[in-house]
């Protein structure tokens, strides 16, 4: 087959034709259990009947008007996001990266209002925030950045999980305006900071008048057992970025803000042609309603606890195991070697999973997986790890 696609993805040798719940079928009719949900996107599973119904109904009614007129579904989505975050205002875009761009632009506006020439944002080592030039520059991966220099300036990098390093910058740097952090680092291999870390960042930001920006693009929307992972620590953000599961696969991203950050923009300062269209927003409203009515927070929490317990009991003493980490259904199993080959081995065993940082098996299954599916994932992963020599 000729391939005219740019060479950006090392795709698995499979193409899926249809899905239902946590199951996917390839072109030959083989069935796979999806343990990664399209990278944390299809939280409600594939072809969710209500999501499909709403998408079709809205597509037959009105897909797009641009933001040339009010968009009531966008207003409803903003109301829903404000309700689950306790924040104030929302900008709706089309992806996680765009949600990050919006957050960074808000930080810069506020910095300039304070008279800073080069407003700085503190970012973390091994973070991931997206592939646009600003999001890539904020990202803590030299590998992802290499070859794209000059990067966007204005980022100060510190180790993830080290509130002391942030405090140190507070003592020396006077043009910092925000701290950007994933409450749980996803691409870095499901890295969960010590309890109290996010609250310590909140305290530093309060003391310095900095914005605290949580990138919840991967960790948000019930994935960890709360609407947003920072809510485990009972703290408020100034800005939250959200995307991935928001419309269960229909592209959307949003930046939610409160206080000064919520009022940073005025007309013409930011925008998007597609962002916030009726189709994406109505779908997202439906997704949030389903997440709430099916109480996916407690489902994710309980399923995740059972899976971690099962992995620990089967792999706990495995000589190659470094660590089993997770919160809700954001799970990582770190081994002490490159296990990229496990992706294809898992596929051959009917499970779709992902490897990050070469040595971490990352699992982000749909939040609706049942106990049988949960056991299939655990058993398949354990058998593959046990077979490593
Ligand atoms: C934490 C985090 N931020 C930002 C992004 C970028 O989102 P998108 O790929 O939707 O642009 C991702 C994507 O994986 C992510 O995990």
mmCIF file of C-alpha atoms and ligand atoms in Angstrom:
data_model
loop_
_atom_site.group_PDB
_atom_site.id
_atom_site.type_symbol
_atom_site.label_atom_id
_atom_site.label_comp_id
_atom_site.label_asym_id
_atom_site.label_seq_id
_atom_site.Cartn_x
_atom_site.Cartn_y
_atom_site.Cartn_z
ATOM 1 C CA UNK A 1 0.000 0.000 0.000
ATOM 2 C CA UNK A 2 1.366 3.466 -0.826
ATOM 3 C CA UNK A 3 1.525 5.799 2.091
ATOM 4 C CA UNK A 4 1.259 9.527 1.581
ATOM 5 C CA UNK A 5 1.078 10.352 5.278
ATOM 6 C CA UNK A 6 3.876 12.295 6.905
ATOM 7 C CA UNK A 7 6.154 10.116 8.918
ATOM 8 C CA UNK A 8 5.056 11.114 12.418
ATOM 9 C CA UNK A 9 3.676 7.959 14.029
ATOM 10 C CA UNK A 10 5.178 4.504 14.592
ATOM 11 C CA UNK A 11 1.756 2.901 14.140
ATOM 12 C CA UNK A 12 1.029 -0.691 15.085
ATOM 13 C CA UNK A 13 0.381 -3.025 12.142
ATOM 14 C CA UNK A 14 -3.367 -3.019 12.657
ATOM 15 C CA UNK A 15 -6.329 -0.871 11.589
ATOM 16 C CA UNK A 16 -9.537 -0.850 13.572
ATOM 17 C CA UNK A 17 -12.840 -0.825 11.815
ATOM 18 C CA UNK A 18 -15.326 -0.575 14.611
ATOM 19 C CA UNK A 19 -15.677 -0.457 18.357
ATOM 20 C CA UNK A 20 -18.238 -1.128 21.051
ATOM 21 C CA UNK A 21 -17.644 -0.326 24.691
ATOM 22 C CA UNK A 22 -14.107 -1.415 25.551
ATOM 23 C CA UNK A 23 -13.848 -3.679 22.483
ATOM 24 C CA UNK A 24 -12.328 -2.927 19.070
ATOM 25 C CA UNK A 25 -12.468 -5.003 15.877
ATOM 26 C CA UNK A 26 -9.843 -4.881 13.141
ATOM 27 C CA UNK A 27 -10.365 -5.183 9.397
ATOM 28 C CA UNK A 28 -10.101 -8.973 9.584
ATOM 29 C CA UNK A 29 -12.748 -9.162 12.288
ATOM 30 C CA UNK A 30 -10.317 -9.893 15.153
ATOM 31 C CA UNK A 31 -11.406 -8.513 18.513
ATOM 32 C CA UNK A 32 -9.177 -6.543 20.913
ATOM 33 C CA UNK A 33 -9.698 -5.173 24.386
ATOM 34 C CA UNK A 34 -8.823 -1.494 24.431
ATOM 35 C CA UNK A 35 -6.682 -0.752 27.488
ATOM 36 C CA UNK A 36 -5.604 2.706 26.313
ATOM 37 C CA UNK A 37 -8.863 4.363 25.032
ATOM 38 C CA UNK A 38 -7.207 6.183 22.154
ATOM 39 C CA UNK A 39 -4.723 7.698 24.619
ATOM 40 C CA UNK A 40 -7.157 8.461 27.403
ATOM 41 C CA UNK A 41 -9.904 9.766 25.144
ATOM 42 C CA UNK A 42 -12.747 7.252 24.835
ATOM 43 C CA UNK A 43 -13.490 7.141 28.555
ATOM 44 C CA UNK A 44 -17.088 6.064 27.919
ATOM 45 C CA UNK A 45 -15.957 3.365 25.498
ATOM 46 C CA UNK A 46 -16.449 3.208 21.745
ATOM 47 C CA UNK A 47 -19.731 3.907 19.990
ATOM 48 C CA UNK A 48 -21.475 4.902 23.210
ATOM 49 C CA UNK A 49 -25.140 4.898 22.146
ATOM 50 C CA UNK A 50 -26.095 8.204 23.761
ATOM 51 C CA UNK A 51 -22.956 10.003 22.547
ATOM 52 C CA UNK A 52 -23.584 8.648 19.034
ATOM 53 C CA UNK A 53 -27.253 9.669 19.153
ATOM 54 C CA UNK A 54 -26.428 13.216 20.239
ATOM 55 C CA UNK A 55 -23.611 13.561 17.684
ATOM 56 C CA UNK A 56 -25.895 12.442 14.859
ATOM 57 C CA UNK A 57 -28.792 14.595 15.999
ATOM 58 C CA UNK A 58 -26.623 17.699 16.335
ATOM 59 C CA UNK A 59 -24.842 17.017 13.015
ATOM 60 C CA UNK A 60 -28.263 16.991 11.402
ATOM 61 C CA UNK A 61 -29.205 20.237 13.121
ATOM 62 C CA UNK A 62 -26.169 22.540 13.195
ATOM 63 C CA UNK A 63 -22.472 21.670 13.165
ATOM 64 C CA UNK A 64 -20.773 25.030 13.027
ATOM 65 C CA UNK A 65 -21.359 28.773 13.026
ATOM 66 C CA UNK A 66 -17.961 30.057 14.235
ATOM 67 C CA UNK A 67 -17.997 32.402 17.172
ATOM 68 C CA UNK A 68 -19.677 35.062 15.065
ATOM 69 C CA UNK A 69 -22.798 34.478 17.085
ATOM 70 C CA UNK A 70 -23.539 33.215 20.581
ATOM 71 C CA UNK A 71 -23.362 29.437 20.824
ATOM 72 C CA UNK A 72 -25.773 28.227 23.504
ATOM 73 C CA UNK A 73 -24.193 24.737 23.682
ATOM 74 C CA UNK A 74 -20.821 26.395 24.328
ATOM 75 C CA UNK A 75 -22.407 28.397 27.140
ATOM 76 C CA UNK A 76 -23.932 25.209 28.575
ATOM 77 C CA UNK A 77 -20.578 23.428 28.409
ATOM 78 C CA UNK A 78 -18.884 26.350 30.157
ATOM 79 C CA UNK A 79 -21.523 26.178 32.887
ATOM 80 C CA UNK A 80 -20.919 22.462 33.329
ATOM 81 C CA UNK A 81 -17.117 22.868 33.490
ATOM 82 C CA UNK A 82 -17.444 25.726 35.950
ATOM 83 C CA UNK A 83 -19.727 23.507 38.035
ATOM 84 C CA UNK A 84 -17.258 20.620 38.280
ATOM 85 C CA UNK A 85 -14.192 22.777 38.880
ATOM 86 C CA UNK A 86 -15.638 25.538 41.075
ATOM 87 C CA UNK A 87 -14.018 28.035 38.696
ATOM 88 C CA UNK A 88 -15.403 30.939 36.681
ATOM 89 C CA UNK A 89 -14.873 31.114 32.916
ATOM 90 C CA UNK A 90 -14.001 28.839 30.017
ATOM 91 C CA UNK A 91 -12.396 29.128 26.592
ATOM 92 C CA UNK A 92 -13.243 26.250 24.273
ATOM 93 C CA UNK A 93 -10.700 25.051 21.697
ATOM 94 C CA UNK A 94 -10.093 21.863 19.709
ATOM 95 C CA UNK A 95 -7.296 19.997 21.453
ATOM 96 C CA UNK A 96 -5.214 19.736 24.568
ATOM 97 C CA UNK A 97 -2.356 21.655 23.007
ATOM 98 C CA UNK A 98 -4.641 24.567 22.223
ATOM 99 C CA UNK A 99 -5.944 24.540 25.785
ATOM 100 C CA UNK A 100 -2.326 24.884 26.933
ATOM 101 C CA UNK A 101 -1.639 27.708 24.458
ATOM 102 C CA UNK A 102 -4.613 29.586 25.848
ATOM 103 C CA UNK A 103 -3.365 29.090 29.421
ATOM 104 C CA UNK A 104 0.110 30.357 28.470
ATOM 105 C CA UNK A 105 -1.332 33.389 26.703
ATOM 106 C CA UNK A 106 -3.373 34.228 29.802
ATOM 107 C CA UNK A 107 -0.197 33.975 31.910
ATOM 108 C CA UNK A 108 1.634 36.330 29.555
ATOM 109 C CA UNK A 109 -1.198 38.865 29.487
ATOM 110 C CA UNK A 110 -1.234 38.945 33.259
ATOM 111 C CA UNK A 111 2.562 39.235 33.346
ATOM 112 C CA UNK A 112 2.495 42.194 30.967
ATOM 113 C CA UNK A 113 -0.249 43.831 33.010
ATOM 114 C CA UNK A 114 2.163 43.609 35.931
ATOM 115 C CA UNK A 115 4.795 45.399 33.866
ATOM 116 C CA UNK A 116 7.014 42.344 33.262
ATOM 117 C CA UNK A 117 9.019 42.488 30.034
ATOM 118 C CA UNK A 118 9.488 38.708 29.823
ATOM 119 C CA UNK A 119 6.886 36.969 31.959
ATOM 120 C CA UNK A 120 8.112 33.532 32.990
ATOM 121 C CA UNK A 121 6.299 30.278 33.631
ATOM 122 C CA UNK A 122 7.793 27.598 35.866
ATOM 123 C CA UNK A 123 7.491 24.170 34.235
ATOM 124 C CA UNK A 124 8.546 20.686 35.229
ATOM 125 C CA UNK A 125 11.149 18.221 34.075
ATOM 126 C CA UNK A 126 9.698 15.266 32.136
ATOM 127 C CA UNK A 127 6.376 17.058 31.636
ATOM 128 C CA UNK A 128 4.318 16.846 28.453
ATOM 129 C CA UNK A 129 2.071 19.665 27.283
ATOM 130 C CA UNK A 130 1.736 19.214 23.520
ATOM 131 C CA UNK A 131 3.486 19.697 20.201
ATOM 132 C CA UNK A 132 2.897 23.329 19.175
ATOM 133 C CA UNK A 133 5.987 25.460 19.629
ATOM 134 C CA UNK A 134 4.942 27.005 22.950
ATOM 135 C CA UNK A 135 3.542 23.751 24.376
ATOM 136 C CA UNK A 136 6.663 21.916 23.186
ATOM 137 C CA UNK A 137 8.859 24.549 24.800
ATOM 138 C CA UNK A 138 6.986 24.035 28.073
ATOM 139 C CA UNK A 139 7.390 20.274 27.715
ATOM 140 C CA UNK A 140 10.241 18.725 29.686
ATOM 141 C CA UNK A 141 11.618 16.411 27.049
ATOM 142 C CA UNK A 142 14.779 17.251 25.130
ATOM 143 C CA UNK A 143 13.956 14.390 22.775
ATOM 144 C CA UNK A 144 10.611 15.968 21.810
ATOM 145 C CA UNK A 145 12.195 19.426 21.466
ATOM 146 C CA UNK A 146 15.331 18.441 19.544
ATOM 147 C CA UNK A 147 15.465 19.927 16.058
ATOM 148 C CA UNK A 148 12.743 22.507 16.664
ATOM 149 C CA UNK A 149 14.915 25.245 18.108
ATOM 150 C CA UNK A 150 14.666 28.142 18.648
ATOM 151 C CA UNK A 151 12.148 27.234 21.315
ATOM 152 C CA UNK A 152 9.723 29.745 22.781
ATOM 153 C CA UNK A 153 11.424 31.522 25.661
ATOM 154 C CA UNK A 154 10.063 32.298 29.098
ATOM 155 C CA UNK A 155 10.090 28.871 30.732
ATOM 156 C CA UNK A 156 11.997 28.042 33.890
ATOM 157 C CA UNK A 157 12.346 24.322 34.526
ATOM 158 C CA UNK A 158 12.479 22.545 37.879
ATOM 159 C CA UNK A 159 12.291 18.871 38.923
ATOM 160 C CA UNK A 160 8.756 17.472 39.178
ATOM 161 C CA UNK A 161 7.705 16.813 42.758
ATOM 162 C CA UNK A 162 10.145 19.294 44.305
ATOM 163 C CA UNK A 163 8.232 22.215 45.807
ATOM 164 C CA UNK A 164 11.493 23.445 47.371
ATOM 165 C CA UNK A 165 12.917 24.077 43.883
ATOM 166 C CA UNK A 166 9.901 26.254 43.064
ATOM 167 C CA UNK A 167 10.287 28.113 46.361
ATOM 168 C CA UNK A 168 13.927 28.775 45.504
ATOM 169 C CA UNK A 169 12.909 30.452 42.255
ATOM 170 C CA UNK A 170 10.441 32.561 44.209
ATOM 171 C CA UNK A 171 13.424 33.973 46.105
ATOM 172 C CA UNK A 172 15.485 34.830 43.047
ATOM 173 C CA UNK A 173 13.266 35.505 40.060
ATOM 174 C CA UNK A 174 10.971 38.497 39.848
ATOM 175 C CA UNK A 175 9.297 38.041 36.469
ATOM 176 C CA UNK A 176 7.633 34.689 37.095
ATOM 177 C CA UNK A 177 3.881 34.774 36.666
ATOM 178 C CA UNK A 178 2.733 31.141 36.768
ATOM 179 C CA UNK A 179 3.500 27.521 37.567
ATOM 180 C CA UNK A 180 2.362 24.908 35.040
ATOM 181 C CA UNK A 181 2.192 21.316 36.255
ATOM 182 C CA UNK A 182 0.466 18.019 35.497
ATOM 183 C CA UNK A 183 -1.002 16.780 38.814
ATOM 184 C CA UNK A 184 0.046 13.315 37.627
ATOM 185 C CA UNK A 185 2.591 13.168 34.817
ATOM 186 C CA UNK A 186 1.183 10.960 32.075
ATOM 187 C CA UNK A 187 3.681 10.703 29.222
ATOM 188 C CA UNK A 188 6.465 10.529 31.809
ATOM 189 C CA UNK A 189 5.098 7.163 32.921
ATOM 190 C CA UNK A 190 2.255 7.915 35.370
ATOM 191 C CA UNK A 191 4.376 9.754 37.897
ATOM 192 C CA UNK A 192 2.406 10.651 41.006
ATOM 193 C CA UNK A 193 3.891 13.317 43.266
ATOM 194 C CA UNK A 194 4.018 12.923 47.040
ATOM 195 C CA UNK A 195 0.849 13.974 48.892
ATOM 196 C CA UNK A 196 1.112 17.657 49.774
ATOM 197 C CA UNK A 197 3.169 18.632 46.705
ATOM 198 C CA UNK A 198 0.317 20.308 44.825
ATOM 199 C CA UNK A 199 -0.866 22.025 47.995
ATOM 200 C CA UNK A 200 2.678 23.288 48.565
ATOM 201 C CA UNK A 201 2.690 24.722 45.021
ATOM 202 C CA UNK A 202 -0.670 26.354 45.775
ATOM 203 C CA UNK A 203 0.813 27.961 48.891
ATOM 204 C CA UNK A 204 3.853 29.284 46.989
ATOM 205 C CA UNK A 205 1.634 30.652 44.210
ATOM 206 C CA UNK A 206 -0.589 32.373 46.781
ATOM 207 C CA UNK A 207 2.405 33.875 48.532
ATOM 208 C CA UNK A 208 3.928 35.102 45.233
ATOM 209 C CA UNK A 209 0.747 36.098 43.421
ATOM 210 C CA UNK A 210 1.479 33.501 40.729
ATOM 211 C CA UNK A 211 -1.123 31.604 38.736
ATOM 212 C CA UNK A 212 -1.275 27.877 39.387
ATOM 213 C CA UNK A 213 -2.042 26.081 36.123
ATOM 214 C CA UNK A 214 -2.940 22.395 36.246
ATOM 215 C CA UNK A 215 -2.605 20.499 32.992
ATOM 216 C CA UNK A 216 -5.373 17.944 33.509
ATOM 217 C CA UNK A 217 -5.548 16.939 29.865
ATOM 218 C CA UNK A 218 -4.663 13.328 30.651
ATOM 219 C CA UNK A 219 -5.482 13.129 34.366
ATOM 220 C CA UNK A 220 -8.869 14.869 34.237
ATOM 221 C CA UNK A 221 -12.493 13.879 33.732
ATOM 222 C CA UNK A 222 -12.898 11.040 36.244
ATOM 223 C CA UNK A 223 -9.720 9.256 35.117
ATOM 224 C CA UNK A 224 -8.241 9.259 38.636
ATOM 225 C CA UNK A 225 -11.474 9.033 40.614
ATOM 226 C CA UNK A 226 -12.124 12.785 40.801
ATOM 227 C CA UNK A 227 -13.307 15.162 38.120
ATOM 228 C CA UNK A 228 -9.772 16.553 38.153
ATOM 229 C CA UNK A 229 -6.751 14.973 39.836
ATOM 230 C CA UNK A 230 -5.803 18.106 41.802
ATOM 231 C CA UNK A 231 -9.138 17.794 43.612
ATOM 232 C CA UNK A 232 -7.666 14.849 45.551
ATOM 233 C CA UNK A 233 -5.738 17.520 47.453
ATOM 234 C CA UNK A 234 -8.736 19.781 47.955
ATOM 235 C CA UNK A 235 -7.103 22.742 46.309
ATOM 236 C CA UNK A 236 -8.211 25.219 43.681
ATOM 237 C CA UNK A 237 -6.357 26.084 40.503
ATOM 238 C CA UNK A 238 -6.244 29.430 38.745
ATOM 239 C CA UNK A 239 -6.319 27.664 35.386
ATOM 240 C CA UNK A 240 -7.158 24.079 34.436
ATOM 241 C CA UNK A 241 -6.601 22.685 30.948
ATOM 242 C CA UNK A 242 -8.825 19.816 29.888
ATOM 243 C CA UNK A 243 -9.328 17.871 26.645
ATOM 244 C CA UNK A 244 -8.971 14.179 25.690
ATOM 245 C CA UNK A 245 -12.099 12.545 27.184
ATOM 246 C CA UNK A 246 -14.187 15.706 27.082
ATOM 247 C CA UNK A 247 -16.207 14.687 24.020
ATOM 248 C CA UNK A 248 -15.211 10.987 24.096
ATOM 249 C CA UNK A 249 -13.254 11.267 20.846
ATOM 250 C CA UNK A 250 -14.776 14.250 19.120
ATOM 251 C CA UNK A 251 -11.958 16.852 19.092
ATOM 252 C CA UNK A 252 -12.249 19.479 21.816
ATOM 253 C CA UNK A 253 -10.152 21.134 24.489
ATOM 254 C CA UNK A 254 -10.929 23.771 27.069
ATOM 255 C CA UNK A 255 -9.178 26.169 29.384
ATOM 256 C CA UNK A 256 -11.021 26.854 32.619
ATOM 257 C CA UNK A 257 -9.981 29.839 34.708
ATOM 258 C CA UNK A 258 -10.877 31.798 37.796
ATOM 259 C CA UNK A 259 -9.997 35.169 39.323
ATOM 260 C CA UNK A 260 -7.789 37.470 37.241
ATOM 261 C CA UNK A 261 -7.097 34.634 34.781
ATOM 262 C CA UNK A 262 -10.791 34.364 33.990
ATOM 263 C CA UNK A 263 -10.945 38.016 32.967
ATOM 264 C CA UNK A 264 -7.628 38.285 31.120
ATOM 265 C CA UNK A 265 -9.007 38.353 27.596
ATOM 266 C CA UNK A 266 -11.050 40.914 25.751
ATOM 267 C CA UNK A 267 -12.568 40.411 22.279
ATOM 268 C CA UNK A 268 -9.941 39.875 19.605
ATOM 269 C CA UNK A 269 -7.193 38.715 21.978
ATOM 270 C CA UNK A 270 -7.777 35.020 21.444
ATOM 271 C CA UNK A 271 -10.015 32.812 19.361
ATOM 272 C CA UNK A 272 -10.502 29.756 17.189
ATOM 273 C CA UNK A 273 -12.515 29.109 14.031
ATOM 274 C CA UNK A 274 -13.711 25.669 15.070
ATOM 275 C CA UNK A 275 -13.375 26.060 18.835
ATOM 276 C CA UNK A 276 -16.615 25.702 20.761
ATOM 277 C CA UNK A 277 -18.839 24.721 17.847
ATOM 278 C CA UNK A 278 -22.297 23.335 18.657
ATOM 279 C CA UNK A 279 -21.394 19.765 17.680
ATOM 280 C CA UNK A 280 -18.318 19.518 19.919
ATOM 281 C CA UNK A 281 -19.939 21.349 22.823
ATOM 282 C CA UNK A 282 -23.204 19.462 22.822
ATOM 283 C CA UNK A 283 -21.265 16.190 22.677
ATOM 284 C CA UNK A 284 -19.104 17.302 25.600
ATOM 285 C CA UNK A 285 -22.186 18.285 27.615
ATOM 286 C CA UNK A 286 -23.559 14.786 27.026
ATOM 287 C CA UNK A 287 -20.263 13.176 28.060
ATOM 288 C CA UNK A 288 -20.162 15.160 31.303
ATOM 289 C CA UNK A 289 -23.797 14.237 32.041
ATOM 290 C CA UNK A 290 -23.033 10.541 31.525
ATOM 291 C CA UNK A 291 -19.879 10.695 33.636
ATOM 292 C CA UNK A 292 -21.923 12.237 36.424
ATOM 293 C CA UNK A 293 -25.030 10.048 36.181
ATOM 294 C CA UNK A 294 -22.970 6.848 35.986
ATOM 295 C CA UNK A 295 -20.734 8.019 38.827
ATOM 296 C CA UNK A 296 -17.598 7.205 36.873
ATOM 297 C CA UNK A 297 -15.439 8.769 39.546
ATOM 298 C CA UNK A 298 -16.157 6.033 42.050
ATOM 299 C CA UNK A 299 -16.170 3.379 39.327
ATOM 300 C CA UNK A 300 -12.691 4.452 38.151
ATOM 301 C CA UNK A 301 -11.432 4.588 41.719
ATOM 302 C CA UNK A 302 -12.677 1.117 42.643
ATOM 303 C CA UNK A 303 -11.637 -0.547 39.373
ATOM 304 C CA UNK A 304 -8.200 1.042 39.622
ATOM 305 C CA UNK A 305 -7.731 -0.130 43.212
ATOM 306 C CA UNK A 306 -8.629 -3.703 42.255
ATOM 307 C CA UNK A 307 -6.295 -3.646 39.249
ATOM 308 C CA UNK A 308 -3.360 -2.290 41.251
ATOM 309 C CA UNK A 309 -3.954 -4.948 43.925
ATOM 310 C CA UNK A 310 -4.067 -7.671 41.258
ATOM 311 C CA UNK A 311 -0.925 -6.418 39.513
ATOM 312 C CA UNK A 312 0.884 -6.150 42.836
ATOM 313 C CA UNK A 313 -0.008 -9.656 43.904
ATOM 314 C CA UNK A 314 1.056 -11.198 40.573
ATOM 315 C CA UNK A 315 4.044 -9.043 39.670
ATOM 316 C CA UNK A 316 5.131 -7.723 43.068
ATOM 317 C CA UNK A 317 8.176 -9.978 43.293
ATOM 318 C CA UNK A 318 9.038 -10.066 39.593
ATOM 319 C CA UNK A 319 12.781 -9.406 39.198
ATOM 320 C CA UNK A 320 12.254 -6.882 36.381
ATOM 321 C CA UNK A 321 9.570 -4.879 38.179
ATOM 322 C CA UNK A 322 10.551 -1.400 39.303
ATOM 323 C CA UNK A 323 7.188 -0.014 40.363
ATOM 324 C CA UNK A 324 3.439 -0.280 39.946
ATOM 325 C CA UNK A 325 1.863 3.178 40.056
ATOM 326 C CA UNK A 326 -1.605 4.465 39.573
ATOM 327 C CA UNK A 327 -4.606 6.407 40.656
ATOM 328 C CA UNK A 328 -8.036 5.396 39.435
ATOM 329 C CA UNK A 329 -7.614 4.115 35.888
ATOM 330 C CA UNK A 330 -4.387 5.948 35.155
ATOM 331 C CA UNK A 331 -1.949 3.084 35.621
ATOM 332 C CA UNK A 332 1.738 2.523 34.982
ATOM 333 C CA UNK A 333 3.894 -0.555 35.446
ATOM 334 C CA UNK A 334 7.570 0.310 35.258
ATOM 335 C CA UNK A 335 10.096 -2.383 34.364
ATOM 336 C CA UNK A 336 13.833 -2.094 34.409
ATOM 337 C CA UNK A 337 14.305 -2.498 30.649
ATOM 338 C CA UNK A 338 12.989 -1.394 27.285
ATOM 339 C CA UNK A 339 9.645 -3.139 26.848
ATOM 340 C CA UNK A 340 8.479 -1.492 23.624
ATOM 341 C CA UNK A 341 8.074 -4.937 22.081
ATOM 342 C CA UNK A 342 5.262 -5.619 24.565
ATOM 343 C CA UNK A 343 2.969 -3.401 22.494
ATOM 344 C CA UNK A 344 2.938 -5.878 19.620
ATOM 345 C CA UNK A 345 2.958 -8.881 21.953
ATOM 346 C CA UNK A 346 -0.113 -7.487 23.728
ATOM 347 C CA UNK A 347 -1.814 -6.864 20.395
ATOM 348 C CA UNK A 348 -1.158 -10.470 19.376
ATOM 349 C CA UNK A 349 -2.843 -11.420 22.663
ATOM 350 C CA UNK A 350 -5.862 -9.249 21.926
ATOM 351 C CA UNK A 351 -5.090 -6.259 24.162
ATOM 352 C CA UNK A 352 -4.261 -2.746 23.018
ATOM 353 C CA UNK A 353 -1.894 -0.935 25.390
ATOM 354 C CA UNK A 354 0.824 1.671 25.278
ATOM 355 C CA UNK A 355 4.444 1.893 26.375
ATOM 356 C CA UNK A 356 5.818 5.229 27.484
ATOM 357 C CA UNK A 357 9.398 6.196 28.321
ATOM 358 C CA UNK A 358 10.370 2.809 26.818
ATOM 359 C CA UNK A 359 9.988 0.982 30.110
ATOM 360 C CA UNK A 360 6.517 1.855 31.434
ATOM 361 C CA UNK A 361 3.407 -0.078 30.452
ATOM 362 C CA UNK A 362 0.735 2.599 30.436
ATOM 363 C CA UNK A 363 -2.906 1.642 30.869
ATOM 364 C CA UNK A 364 -5.730 4.155 30.399
ATOM 365 C CA UNK A 365 -8.687 1.846 29.782
ATOM 366 C CA UNK A 366 -12.211 3.124 29.225
ATOM 367 C CA UNK A 367 -13.699 4.004 32.612
ATOM 368 C CA UNK A 368 -16.654 1.722 31.865
ATOM 369 C CA UNK A 369 -14.693 -1.549 31.730
ATOM 370 C CA UNK A 370 -16.430 -4.366 33.583
ATOM 371 C CA UNK A 371 -14.851 -6.868 35.932
ATOM 372 C CA UNK A 372 -14.301 -9.476 33.226
ATOM 373 C CA UNK A 373 -12.528 -6.955 30.986
ATOM 374 C CA UNK A 374 -10.494 -5.703 33.915
ATOM 375 C CA UNK A 375 -9.361 -9.287 34.595
ATOM 376 C CA UNK A 376 -8.464 -9.871 30.939
ATOM 377 C CA UNK A 377 -6.245 -6.776 30.941
ATOM 378 C CA UNK A 378 -4.554 -7.765 34.212
ATOM 379 C CA UNK A 379 -4.044 -11.359 33.162
ATOM 380 C CA UNK A 380 -2.700 -10.499 29.704
ATOM 381 C CA UNK A 381 -0.279 -7.869 31.009
ATOM 382 C CA UNK A 382 0.916 -10.161 33.810
ATOM 383 C CA UNK A 383 1.465 -13.087 31.438
ATOM 384 C CA UNK A 384 3.488 -10.865 29.076
ATOM 385 C CA UNK A 385 5.612 -9.508 31.914
ATOM 386 C CA UNK A 386 6.082 -12.983 33.415
ATOM 387 C CA UNK A 387 7.327 -14.176 30.015
ATOM 388 C CA UNK A 388 10.096 -11.560 29.940
ATOM 389 C CA UNK A 389 13.465 -13.069 30.745
HETATM 390 C C1 LIG B 1 -0.795 16.224 29.935
HETATM 391 C C2 LIG B 1 -0.996 16.511 28.490
HETATM 392 N N1 LIG B 1 -1.004 17.788 28.074
HETATM 393 C C3 LIG B 1 -1.201 18.103 26.788
HETATM 394 C C4 LIG B 1 -1.375 17.130 25.826
HETATM 395 C C5 LIG B 1 -1.594 17.507 24.386
HETATM 396 O O1 LIG B 1 -2.933 17.256 24.037
HETATM 397 P P1 LIG B 1 -3.356 17.085 22.488
HETATM 398 O O2 LIG B 1 -2.628 15.906 21.957
HETATM 399 O O3 LIG B 1 -4.854 16.905 22.556
HETATM 400 O O4 LIG B 1 -3.008 18.345 21.792
HETATM 401 C C6 LIG B 1 -1.355 15.793 26.217
HETATM 402 C C7 LIG B 1 -1.505 14.716 25.210
HETATM 403 O O5 LIG B 1 -1.158 13.595 25.418
HETATM 404 C C8 LIG B 1 -1.160 15.465 27.582
HETATM 405 O O6 LIG B 1 -1.130 14.200 27.998
#
